Short mmCIF file of C-alpha atoms in Angstrom, two decimals:
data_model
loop_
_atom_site.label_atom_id
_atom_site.label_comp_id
_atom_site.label_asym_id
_atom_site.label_seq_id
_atom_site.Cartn_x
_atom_site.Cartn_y
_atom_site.Cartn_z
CA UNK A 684 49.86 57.31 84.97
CA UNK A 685 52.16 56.94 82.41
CA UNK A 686 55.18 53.64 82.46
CA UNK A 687 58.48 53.83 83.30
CA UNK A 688 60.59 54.64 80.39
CA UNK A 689 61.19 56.45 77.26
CA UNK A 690 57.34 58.42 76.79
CA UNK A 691 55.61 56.01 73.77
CA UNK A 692 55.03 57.07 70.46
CA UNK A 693 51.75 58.03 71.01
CA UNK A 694 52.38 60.27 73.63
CA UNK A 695 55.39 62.13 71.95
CA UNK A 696 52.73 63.15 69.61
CA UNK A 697 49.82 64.13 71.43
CA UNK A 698 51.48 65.90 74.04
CA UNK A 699 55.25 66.66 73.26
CA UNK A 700 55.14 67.67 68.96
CA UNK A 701 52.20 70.20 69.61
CA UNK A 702 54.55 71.99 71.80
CA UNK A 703 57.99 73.03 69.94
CA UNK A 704 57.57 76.65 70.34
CA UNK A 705 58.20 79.00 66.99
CA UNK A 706 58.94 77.56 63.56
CA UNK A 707 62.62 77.54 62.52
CA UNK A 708 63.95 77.85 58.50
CA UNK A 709 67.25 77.09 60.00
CA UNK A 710 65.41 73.19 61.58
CA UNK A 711 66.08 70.74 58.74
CA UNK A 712 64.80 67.91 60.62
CA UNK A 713 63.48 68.67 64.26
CA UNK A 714 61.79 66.03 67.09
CA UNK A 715 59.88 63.17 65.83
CA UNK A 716 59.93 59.55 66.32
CA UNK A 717 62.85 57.54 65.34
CA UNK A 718 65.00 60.43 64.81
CA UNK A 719 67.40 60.50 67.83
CA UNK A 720 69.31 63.64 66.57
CA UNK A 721 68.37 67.33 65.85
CA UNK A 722 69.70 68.84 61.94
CA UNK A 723 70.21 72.26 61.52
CA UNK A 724 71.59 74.23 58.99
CA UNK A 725 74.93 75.42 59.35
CA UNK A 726 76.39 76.56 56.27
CA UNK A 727 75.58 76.16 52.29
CA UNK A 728 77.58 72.91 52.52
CA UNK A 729 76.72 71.63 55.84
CA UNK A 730 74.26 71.02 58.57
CA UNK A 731 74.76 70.88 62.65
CA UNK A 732 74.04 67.71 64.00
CA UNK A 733 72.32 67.77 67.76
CA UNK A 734 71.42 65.18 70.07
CA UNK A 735 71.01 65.05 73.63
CA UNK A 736 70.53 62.28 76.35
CA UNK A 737 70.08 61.71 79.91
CA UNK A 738 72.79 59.95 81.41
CA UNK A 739 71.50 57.69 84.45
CA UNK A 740 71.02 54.27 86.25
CA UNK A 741 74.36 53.27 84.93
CA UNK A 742 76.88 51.76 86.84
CA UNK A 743 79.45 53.81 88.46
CA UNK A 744 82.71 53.38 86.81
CA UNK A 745 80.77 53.18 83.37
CA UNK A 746 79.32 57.01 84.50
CA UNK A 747 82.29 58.63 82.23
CA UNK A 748 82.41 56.81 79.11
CA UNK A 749 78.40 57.30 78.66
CA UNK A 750 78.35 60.69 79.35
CA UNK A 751 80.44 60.87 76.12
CA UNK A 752 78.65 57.74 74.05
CA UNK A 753 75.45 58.24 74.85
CA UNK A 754 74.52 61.02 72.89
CA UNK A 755 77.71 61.20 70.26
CA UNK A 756 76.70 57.89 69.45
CA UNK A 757 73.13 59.48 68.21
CA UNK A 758 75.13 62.14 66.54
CA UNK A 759 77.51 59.61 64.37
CA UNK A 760 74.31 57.52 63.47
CA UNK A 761 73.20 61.18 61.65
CA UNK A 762 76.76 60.45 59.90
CA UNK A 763 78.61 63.27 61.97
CA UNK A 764 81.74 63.17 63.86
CA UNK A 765 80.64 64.04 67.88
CA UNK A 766 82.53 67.79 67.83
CA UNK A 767 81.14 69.66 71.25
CA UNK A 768 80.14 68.19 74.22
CA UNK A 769 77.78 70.16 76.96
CA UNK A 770 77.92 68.08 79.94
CA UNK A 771 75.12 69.00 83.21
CA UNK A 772 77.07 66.40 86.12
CA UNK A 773 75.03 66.00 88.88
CA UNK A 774 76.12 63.84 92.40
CA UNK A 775 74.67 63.00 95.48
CA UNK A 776 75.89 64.31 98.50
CA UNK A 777 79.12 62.04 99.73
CA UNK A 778 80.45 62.58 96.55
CA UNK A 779 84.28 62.55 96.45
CA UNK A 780 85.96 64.39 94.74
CA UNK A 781 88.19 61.66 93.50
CA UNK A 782 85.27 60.19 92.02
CA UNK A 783 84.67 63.89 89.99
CA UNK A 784 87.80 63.51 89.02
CA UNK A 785 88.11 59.76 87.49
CA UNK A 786 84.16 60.73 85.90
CA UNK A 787 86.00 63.55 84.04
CA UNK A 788 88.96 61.64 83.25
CA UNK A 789 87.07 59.00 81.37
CA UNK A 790 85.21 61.97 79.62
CA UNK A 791 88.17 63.11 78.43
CA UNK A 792 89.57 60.06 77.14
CA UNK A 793 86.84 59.41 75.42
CA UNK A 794 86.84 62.70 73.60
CA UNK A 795 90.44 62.72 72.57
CA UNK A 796 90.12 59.56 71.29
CA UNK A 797 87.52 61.24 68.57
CA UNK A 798 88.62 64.61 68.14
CA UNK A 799 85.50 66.62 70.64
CA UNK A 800 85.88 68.74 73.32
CA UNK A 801 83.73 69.61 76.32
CA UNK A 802 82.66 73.73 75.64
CA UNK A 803 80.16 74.08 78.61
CA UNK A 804 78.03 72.61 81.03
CA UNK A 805 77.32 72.45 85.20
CA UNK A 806 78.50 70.14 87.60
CA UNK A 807 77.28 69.89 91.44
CA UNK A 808 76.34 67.80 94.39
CA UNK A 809 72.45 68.26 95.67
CA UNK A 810 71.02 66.55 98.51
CA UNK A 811 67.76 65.47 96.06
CA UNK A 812 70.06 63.81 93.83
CA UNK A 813 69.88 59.81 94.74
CA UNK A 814 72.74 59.10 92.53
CA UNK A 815 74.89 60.39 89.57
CA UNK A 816 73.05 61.41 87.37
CA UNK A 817 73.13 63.78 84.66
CA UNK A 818 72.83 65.10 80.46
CA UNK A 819 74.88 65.46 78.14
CA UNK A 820 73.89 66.91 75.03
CA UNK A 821 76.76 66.57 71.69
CA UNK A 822 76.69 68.36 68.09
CA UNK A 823 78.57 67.77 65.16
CA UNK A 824 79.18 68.85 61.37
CA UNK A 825 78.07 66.94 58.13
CA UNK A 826 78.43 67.98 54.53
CA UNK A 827 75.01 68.00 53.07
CA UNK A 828 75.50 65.09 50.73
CA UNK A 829 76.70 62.88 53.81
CA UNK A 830 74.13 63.39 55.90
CA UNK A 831 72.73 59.69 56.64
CA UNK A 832 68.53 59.41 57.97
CA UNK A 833 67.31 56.36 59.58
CA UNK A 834 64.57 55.84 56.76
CA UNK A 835 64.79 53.14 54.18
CA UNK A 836 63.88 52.15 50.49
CA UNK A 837 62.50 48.57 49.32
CA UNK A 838 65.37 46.07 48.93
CA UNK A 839 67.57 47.72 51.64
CA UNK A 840 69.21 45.16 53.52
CA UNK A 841 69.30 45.52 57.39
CA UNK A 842 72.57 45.08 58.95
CA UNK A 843 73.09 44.67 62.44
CA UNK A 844 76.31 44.57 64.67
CA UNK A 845 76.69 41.97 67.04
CA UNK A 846 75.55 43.36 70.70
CA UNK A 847 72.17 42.77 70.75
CA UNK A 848 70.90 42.62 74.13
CA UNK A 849 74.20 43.63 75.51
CA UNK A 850 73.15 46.30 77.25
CA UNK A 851 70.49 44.44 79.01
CA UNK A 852 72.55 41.58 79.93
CA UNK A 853 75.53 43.99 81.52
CA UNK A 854 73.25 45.60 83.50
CA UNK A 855 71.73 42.86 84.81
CA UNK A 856 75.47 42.07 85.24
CA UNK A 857 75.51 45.24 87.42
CA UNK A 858 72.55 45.09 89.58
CA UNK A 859 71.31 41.64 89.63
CA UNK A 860 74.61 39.93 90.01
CA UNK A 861 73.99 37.92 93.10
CA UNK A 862 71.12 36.08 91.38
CA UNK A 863 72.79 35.56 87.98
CA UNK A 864 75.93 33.66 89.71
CA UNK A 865 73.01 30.74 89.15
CA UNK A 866 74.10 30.79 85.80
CA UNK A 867 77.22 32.32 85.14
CA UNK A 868 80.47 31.85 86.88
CA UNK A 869 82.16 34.85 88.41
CA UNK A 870 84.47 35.46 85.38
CA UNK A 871 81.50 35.34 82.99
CA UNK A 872 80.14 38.16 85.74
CA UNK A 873 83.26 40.21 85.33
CA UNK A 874 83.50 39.85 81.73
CA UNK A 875 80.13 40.99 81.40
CA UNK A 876 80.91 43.88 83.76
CA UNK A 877 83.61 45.04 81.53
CA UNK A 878 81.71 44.55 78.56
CA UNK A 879 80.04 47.75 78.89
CA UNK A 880 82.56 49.35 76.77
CA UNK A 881 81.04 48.76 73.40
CA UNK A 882 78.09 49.95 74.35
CA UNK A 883 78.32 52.69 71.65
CA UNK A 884 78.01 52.80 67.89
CA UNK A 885 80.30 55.72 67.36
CA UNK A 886 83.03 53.77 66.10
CA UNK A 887 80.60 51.26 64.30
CA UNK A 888 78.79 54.31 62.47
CA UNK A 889 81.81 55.95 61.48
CA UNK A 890 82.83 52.93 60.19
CA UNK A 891 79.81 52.60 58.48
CA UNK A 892 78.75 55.45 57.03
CA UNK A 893 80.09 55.27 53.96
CA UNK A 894 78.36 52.48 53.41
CA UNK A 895 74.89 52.99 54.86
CA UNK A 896 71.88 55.16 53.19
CA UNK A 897 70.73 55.46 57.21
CA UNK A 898 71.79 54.12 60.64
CA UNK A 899 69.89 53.69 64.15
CA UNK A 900 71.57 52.95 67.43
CA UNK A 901 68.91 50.35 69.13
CA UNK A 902 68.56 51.78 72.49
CA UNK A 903 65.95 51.12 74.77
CA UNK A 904 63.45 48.62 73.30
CA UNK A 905 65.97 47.34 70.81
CA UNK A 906 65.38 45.99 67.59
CA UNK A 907 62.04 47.18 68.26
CA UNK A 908 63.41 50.24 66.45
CA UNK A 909 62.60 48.84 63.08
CA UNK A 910 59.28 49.62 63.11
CA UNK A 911 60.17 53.38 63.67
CA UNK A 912 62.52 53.51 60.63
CA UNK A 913 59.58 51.05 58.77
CA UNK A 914 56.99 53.95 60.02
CA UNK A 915 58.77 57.20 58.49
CA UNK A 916 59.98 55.10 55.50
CA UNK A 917 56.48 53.76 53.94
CA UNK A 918 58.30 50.48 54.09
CA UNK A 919 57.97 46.74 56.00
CA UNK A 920 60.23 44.49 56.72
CA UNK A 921 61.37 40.93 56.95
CA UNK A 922 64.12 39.60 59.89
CA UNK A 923 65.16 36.09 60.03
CA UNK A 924 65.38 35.05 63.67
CA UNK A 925 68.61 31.93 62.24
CA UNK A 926 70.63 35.21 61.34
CA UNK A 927 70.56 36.76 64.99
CA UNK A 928 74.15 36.64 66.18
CA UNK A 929 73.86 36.45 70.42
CA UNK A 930 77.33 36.70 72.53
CA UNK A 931 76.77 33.60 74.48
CA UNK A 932 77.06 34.93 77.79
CA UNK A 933 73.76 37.36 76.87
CA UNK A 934 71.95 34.08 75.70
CA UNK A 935 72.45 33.10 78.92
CA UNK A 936 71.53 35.98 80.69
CA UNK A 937 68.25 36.63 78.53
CA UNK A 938 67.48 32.26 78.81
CA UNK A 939 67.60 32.76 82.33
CA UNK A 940 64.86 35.99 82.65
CA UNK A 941 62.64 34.65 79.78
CA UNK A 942 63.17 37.15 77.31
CA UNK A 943 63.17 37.18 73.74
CA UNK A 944 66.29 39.03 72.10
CA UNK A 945 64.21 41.50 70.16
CA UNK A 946 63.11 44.41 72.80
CA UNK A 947 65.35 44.20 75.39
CA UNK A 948 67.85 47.72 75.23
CA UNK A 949 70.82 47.41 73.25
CA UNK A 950 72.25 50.79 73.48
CA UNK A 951 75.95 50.02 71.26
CA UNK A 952 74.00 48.50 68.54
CA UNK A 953 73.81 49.36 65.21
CA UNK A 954 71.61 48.94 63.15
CA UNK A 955 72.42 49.83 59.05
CA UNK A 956 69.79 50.43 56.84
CA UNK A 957 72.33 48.98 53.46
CA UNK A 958 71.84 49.02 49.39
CA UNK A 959 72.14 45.36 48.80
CA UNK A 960 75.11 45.81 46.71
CA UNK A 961 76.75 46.94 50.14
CA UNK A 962 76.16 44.65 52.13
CA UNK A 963 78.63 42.43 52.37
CA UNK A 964 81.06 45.05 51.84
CA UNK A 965 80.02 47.01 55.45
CA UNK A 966 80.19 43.77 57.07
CA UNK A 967 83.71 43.05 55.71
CA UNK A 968 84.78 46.61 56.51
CA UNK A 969 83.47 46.39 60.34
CA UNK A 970 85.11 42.99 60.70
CA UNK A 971 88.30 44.07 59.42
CA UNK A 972 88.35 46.86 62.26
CA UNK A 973 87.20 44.71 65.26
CA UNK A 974 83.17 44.36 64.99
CA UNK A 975 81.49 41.55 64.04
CA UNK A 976 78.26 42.16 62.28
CA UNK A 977 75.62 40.00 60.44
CA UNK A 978 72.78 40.85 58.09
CA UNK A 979 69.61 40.32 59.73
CA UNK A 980 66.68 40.82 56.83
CA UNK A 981 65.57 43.43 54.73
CA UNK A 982 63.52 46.14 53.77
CA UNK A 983 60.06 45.43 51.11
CA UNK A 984 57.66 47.08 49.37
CA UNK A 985 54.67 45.76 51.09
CA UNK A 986 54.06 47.36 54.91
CA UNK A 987 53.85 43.83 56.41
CA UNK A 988 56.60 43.50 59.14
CA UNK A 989 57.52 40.01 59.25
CA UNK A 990 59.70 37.57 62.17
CA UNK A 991 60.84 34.37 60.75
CA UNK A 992 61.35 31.58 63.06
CA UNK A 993 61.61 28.08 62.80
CA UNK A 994 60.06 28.46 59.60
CA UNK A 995 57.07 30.34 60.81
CA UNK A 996 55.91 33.65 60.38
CA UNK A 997 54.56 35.95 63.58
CA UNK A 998 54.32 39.41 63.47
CA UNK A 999 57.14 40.95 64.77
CA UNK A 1000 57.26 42.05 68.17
CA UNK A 1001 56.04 45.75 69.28
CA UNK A 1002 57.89 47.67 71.68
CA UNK A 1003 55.94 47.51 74.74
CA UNK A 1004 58.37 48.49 77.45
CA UNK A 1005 61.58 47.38 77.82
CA UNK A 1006 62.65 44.91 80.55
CA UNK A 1007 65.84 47.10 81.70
CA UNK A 1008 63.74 49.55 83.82
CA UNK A 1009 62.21 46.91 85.81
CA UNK A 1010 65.91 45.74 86.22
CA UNK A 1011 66.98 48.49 87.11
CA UNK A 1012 64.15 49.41 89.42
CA UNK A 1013 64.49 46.41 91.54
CA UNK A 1014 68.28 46.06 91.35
CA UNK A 1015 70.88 44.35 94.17
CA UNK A 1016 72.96 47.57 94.62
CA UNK A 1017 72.10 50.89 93.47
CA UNK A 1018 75.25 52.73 91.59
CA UNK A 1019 77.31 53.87 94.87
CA UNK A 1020 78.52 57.29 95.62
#
């Protein structure tokens, strides 16, 4: 029986790959893993940028925004602007119409604020549907030359924006909340609540793309992600755990579940795969527009992929499922109607 979760690696492979259907001249890039976005070619200067991505066990009032971010944040990574949105909405039955409404309205902010537009998609209640639920699926252009791949060369530095584990700890903000008033106070609750609005890298990639030779929004299983950029790169890596910048509130949060900060999801998080002499440039240009980031390690020759800690080396940690869906799966309060 296979986990909860995003399908592994392995499986994506043996079951999923053999099974694309015809070969496309017109597919510059299709599935594989680590690549969170579709590229097709478009014109003689550009390509079409596609990504899709379910859109569920969120919380309510968040249901909006990551319809939009979800997927246009995997399209901006690719170093596209998120154009055209195709949105499938799906609601239990109850559903208000109100609540349609104020879902849509958030999806509309959200694309105004970045130039796309909604061209298609289906929206219903169904009495099988437990919740909302849905997909949204984005696409965007990209001159040729500006197209940005998550793979790296030796020496690349890896630069990381400062929401690791934010995700994780504003769900748990969500659906465990009752329990984590053991360690947070209700206005460390609510701020964690409300935090769930930079869980996206499209303004962080656009930002950074100018910058970056590739980019990588650490979703579920985090900054596990490395070793899928390390994988299609030929390349290891080194990450020093005294460089890991933690919002205090999601120290607390993953102190008071046991969890290290390197798996848990961290949808919003970018992670820049940066020529050295860039560096320090990227993370002056993303502080001067709001978002702190930190360089974390870097890139080397050798395929060893390295955590240093204390002064010690370990291996660093394999994704091996991520602690959000068991979260989510025994949560408080289920996402209300």
């Amino acid at each position: 029986m296979l986990p909860s979760g995003k399908l592994r690696n392995d499986v994506l492979r043996e079951v999923i790959f053999p099974n694309l259907g015809v070969e496309d001249a017109k597919v510059i890039y299709g599935p594989r893993a680590g690549f969170d976005s579709a590229v097709l070619e478009y014109d003689e200067e550009n390509y079409l940028v596609v990504a899709t991505d379910p859109v569920i066990g969120v919380p309510k009032e968040a249901f909006g925004f990551f319809a939009y971010h979800f997927a246009a944040s995997d399209v901006a990574v690719f170093g596209a602007e998120p154009r055209w949105l195709v949105l499938n909405l799906l609601f239990p039955e109850g559903t208000s119409e109100e609540y349609v409404r104020e879902v849509m309205t958030d999806v509309n902010e959200e694309c105004l604020k970045y130039g796309g537009s909604v061209i298609g998609g289906h929206t219903g209640v169904y009495p099988s549907i437990p919740e909302p639920m849905g997909t949204s699926a984005v696409a965007g252009i990209v001159r040729k030359d500006k197209l940005r791949l998550p793979i790296a060369r030796p020496g690349d530095r890896i630069v990381v924006t400062a929401k690791v584990g934010l995700e994780f700890a504003v769900s748990a903000a969500y659906f465990r909340g009752r329990e984590l008033l053991g360690v947070l106070t209700k206005k460390e609750l609510m701020r964690l609540k409300r935090s769930f609005y930079f869980e996206t890298v499209v303004p962080d990639a656009l930002i950074a793309r100018p910058f970056a030779r590739g980019m990588h929004d650490a979703t579920e299983g985090g900054l596990t992600a490395l070793h899928e950029i390390a994988d299609n790169s030929g390349v290891g890596f080194r990450v020093y755990a005294d460089k890991l910048h933690l919002d205090p509130l999601v120290k607390k949060v993953l102190d008071f579940y046991g969890l290290e900060p390197w798996s848990v999801s961290s949808t919003g998080t970018l992670i820049a795969i940066v020529p050295p002499e860039k560096s320090d440039v990227l993370i002056t240009e993303l502080l001067k527009n709001g978002i702190l980031a930190f360089e974390l390690g870097g890139f080397t020759e050798d395929k060893e992929r390295v955590l240093i800690e204390n002064g010690d080396e370990r291996p660093f940690p394999e994704f091996k499922g991520d602690p959000y869906v068991e979260l989510y799966g025994k949560q408080e309060d289920k996402p209300g109607k």
